[in-house]
PDB file of C-alpha atoms in Angstrom:
ATOM      1  CA  MET A   1     -11.315  18.475   0.290  1.00  0.00           C
ATOM      2  CA  GLU A   2     -11.340  19.443  -3.385  1.00  0.00           C
ATOM      3  CA  TYR A   3      -8.789  16.690  -4.061  1.00  0.00           C
ATOM      4  CA  SER A   4     -11.087  14.080  -2.512  1.00  0.00           C
ATOM      5  CA  VAL A   5     -13.709  14.942  -5.129  1.00  0.00           C
ATOM      6  CA  SER A   6     -11.418  15.466  -8.119  1.00  0.00           C
ATOM      7  CA  ASN A   7      -9.044  12.529  -7.566  1.00  0.00           C
ATOM      8  CA  GLY A   8     -10.095  10.601  -4.472  1.00  0.00           C
ATOM      9  CA  LEU A   9     -12.832   8.364  -3.140  1.00  0.00           C
ATOM     10  CA  ALA A  10     -15.464  11.086  -3.526  1.00  0.00           C
ATOM     11  CA  LYS A  11     -15.275  11.235  -7.349  1.00  0.00           C
ATOM     12  CA  PRO A  12     -18.986  10.331  -7.670  1.00  0.00           C
ATOM     13  CA  ALA A  13     -19.774  13.699  -6.024  1.00  0.00           C
ATOM     14  CA  GLN A  14     -18.074  15.572  -8.874  1.00  0.00           C
ATOM     15  CA  SER A  15     -20.467  17.763 -10.872  1.00  0.00           C
ATOM     16  CA  ASP A  16     -20.084  18.897 -14.472  1.00  0.00           C
ATOM     17  CA  LYS A  17     -21.907  22.112 -13.564  1.00  0.00           C
ATOM     18  CA  VAL A  18     -19.890  23.488 -10.614  1.00  0.00           C
ATOM     19  CA  LYS A  19     -16.705  22.691  -8.689  1.00  0.00           C
ATOM     20  CA  VAL A  20     -17.447  20.931  -5.397  1.00  0.00           C
ATOM     21  CA  ALA A  21     -15.416  19.848  -2.386  1.00  0.00           C
ATOM     22  CA  GLY A  22     -16.125  17.478   0.460  1.00  0.00           C
ATOM     23  CA  ALA A  23     -15.314  14.379   2.461  1.00  0.00           C
ATOM     24  CA  THR A  24     -16.702  10.863   2.729  1.00  0.00           C
ATOM     25  CA  GLY A  25     -17.320   8.547   5.615  1.00  0.00           C
ATOM     26  CA  THR A  26     -18.496   4.986   6.200  1.00  0.00           C
ATOM     27  CA  ILE A  27     -19.069   3.454   9.623  1.00  0.00           C
ATOM     28  CA  GLN A  28     -20.588   0.287  10.966  1.00  0.00           C
ATOM     29  CA  LEU A  29     -23.255   1.011  13.550  1.00  0.00           C
ATOM     30  CA  PRO A  30     -23.701  -1.014  16.770  1.00  0.00           C
ATOM     31  CA  ASN A  31     -26.747  -2.764  15.264  1.00  0.00           C
ATOM     32  CA  GLY A  32     -24.620  -4.062  12.368  1.00  0.00           C
ATOM     33  CA  GLU A  33     -25.955  -1.629   9.787  1.00  0.00           C
ATOM     34  CA  TYR A  34     -23.743   0.834   7.937  1.00  0.00           C
ATOM     35  CA  ALA A  35     -23.971   4.611   7.716  1.00  0.00           C
ATOM     36  CA  VAL A  36     -22.477   6.024   4.516  1.00  0.00           C
ATOM     37  CA  GLU A  37     -21.969   9.774   4.376  1.00  0.00           C
ATOM     38  CA  PHE A  38     -20.780  12.626   2.242  1.00  0.00           C
ATOM     39  CA  CYS A  39     -20.438  16.181   3.490  1.00  0.00           C
ATOM     40  CA  GLY A  40     -19.677  18.775   0.845  1.00  0.00           C
ATOM     41  CA  TYR A  41     -19.953  22.381  -0.251  1.00  0.00           C
ATOM     42  CA  PHE A  42     -20.141  24.316  -3.484  1.00  0.00           C
ATOM     43  CA  PRO A  43     -18.969  26.267  -5.372  1.00  0.00           C
ATOM     44  CA  ALA A  44     -15.637  25.138  -3.968  1.00  0.00           C
ATOM     45  CA  ASP A  45     -13.861  28.429  -4.653  1.00  0.00           C
ATOM     46  CA  ASN A  46     -16.654  30.592  -3.132  1.00  0.00           C
ATOM     47  CA  PRO A  47     -18.926  28.358  -1.020  1.00  0.00           C
ATOM     48  CA  LYS A  48     -22.601  29.256  -0.866  1.00  0.00           C
ATOM     49  CA  TYR A  49     -24.158  25.902   0.008  1.00  0.00           C
ATOM     50  CA  SER A  50     -23.270  22.915   2.150  1.00  0.00           C
ATOM     51  CA  VAL A  51     -25.025  19.563   2.133  1.00  0.00           C
ATOM     52  CA  ILE A  52     -24.683  16.448   4.283  1.00  0.00           C
ATOM     53  CA  VAL A  53     -26.012  13.177   2.871  1.00  0.00           C
ATOM     54  CA  THR A  54     -26.370  10.183   5.200  1.00  0.00           C
ATOM     55  CA  ILE A  55     -27.686   6.803   4.071  1.00  0.00           C
ATOM     56  CA  ASN A  56     -28.209   3.812   6.362  1.00  0.00           C
ATOM     57  CA  LYS A  57     -27.632   0.409   4.751  1.00  0.00           C
ATOM     58  CA  THR A  58     -28.337  -3.018   6.159  1.00  0.00           C
ATOM     59  CA  GLU A  59     -25.593  -4.820   4.239  1.00  0.00           C
ATOM     60  CA  LEU A  60     -22.499  -4.415   2.097  1.00  0.00           C
ATOM     61  CA  PRO A  61     -21.497  -2.838  -0.211  1.00  0.00           C
ATOM     62  CA  ALA A  62     -21.430   0.397   1.730  1.00  0.00           C
ATOM     63  CA  SER A  63     -19.440   3.337   0.377  1.00  0.00           C
ATOM     64  CA  GLY A  64     -19.823   6.961   1.436  1.00  0.00           C
ATOM     65  CA  GLY A  65     -18.097   8.269  -1.671  1.00  0.00           C
ATOM     66  CA  LEU A  66     -19.970   6.105  -4.118  1.00  0.00           C
ATOM     67  CA  MET A  67     -23.460   6.124  -2.627  1.00  0.00           C
ATOM     68  CA  ALA A  68     -23.820   9.360  -0.652  1.00  0.00           C
ATOM     69  CA  GLY A  69     -21.482  11.191  -3.047  1.00  0.00           C
ATOM     70  CA  ASP A  70     -23.733  10.346  -5.979  1.00  0.00           C
ATOM     71  CA  VAL A  71     -26.805  11.655  -4.125  1.00  0.00           C
ATOM     72  CA  PHE A  72     -24.859  14.842  -3.292  1.00  0.00           C
ATOM     73  CA  ARG A  73     -24.014  15.311  -7.000  1.00  0.00           C
ATOM     74  CA  GLN A  74     -27.679  14.930  -7.944  1.00  0.00           C
ATOM     75  CA  ILE A  75     -28.644  17.584  -5.377  1.00  0.00           C
ATOM     76  CA  VAL A  76     -25.934  19.937  -6.669  1.00  0.00           C
ATOM     77  CA  ASP A  77     -27.058  19.481 -10.267  1.00  0.00           C
ATOM     78  CA  ILE A  78     -30.722  20.116  -9.416  1.00  0.00           C
ATOM     79  CA  MET A  79     -29.849  23.229  -7.411  1.00  0.00           C
ATOM     80  CA  ASN A  80     -27.768  24.570 -10.303  1.00  0.00           C
ATOM     81  CA  GLU A  81     -30.691  24.239 -12.720  1.00  0.00           C
ATOM     82  CA  ARG A  82     -32.543  26.969 -10.820  1.00  0.00           C
TER      83      ARG A  82
END
């Protein structure tokens, strides 16, 4: 899961402040909308926190790594400021 963030589709979840790991997901719902998701934890080498970000979108583009991963990174960065 660290590779997904460092070299894979979840690169937008990568933080400059702490090493994170996680996985992405994108599905089309029965109503035609999309659910984009990122589930991650940090610090990757000694996890203390886990966060799941889910965003519902009505149209494309829809990318779990790009959209939900970026929100995850913002959460990680804010939590590390404290």
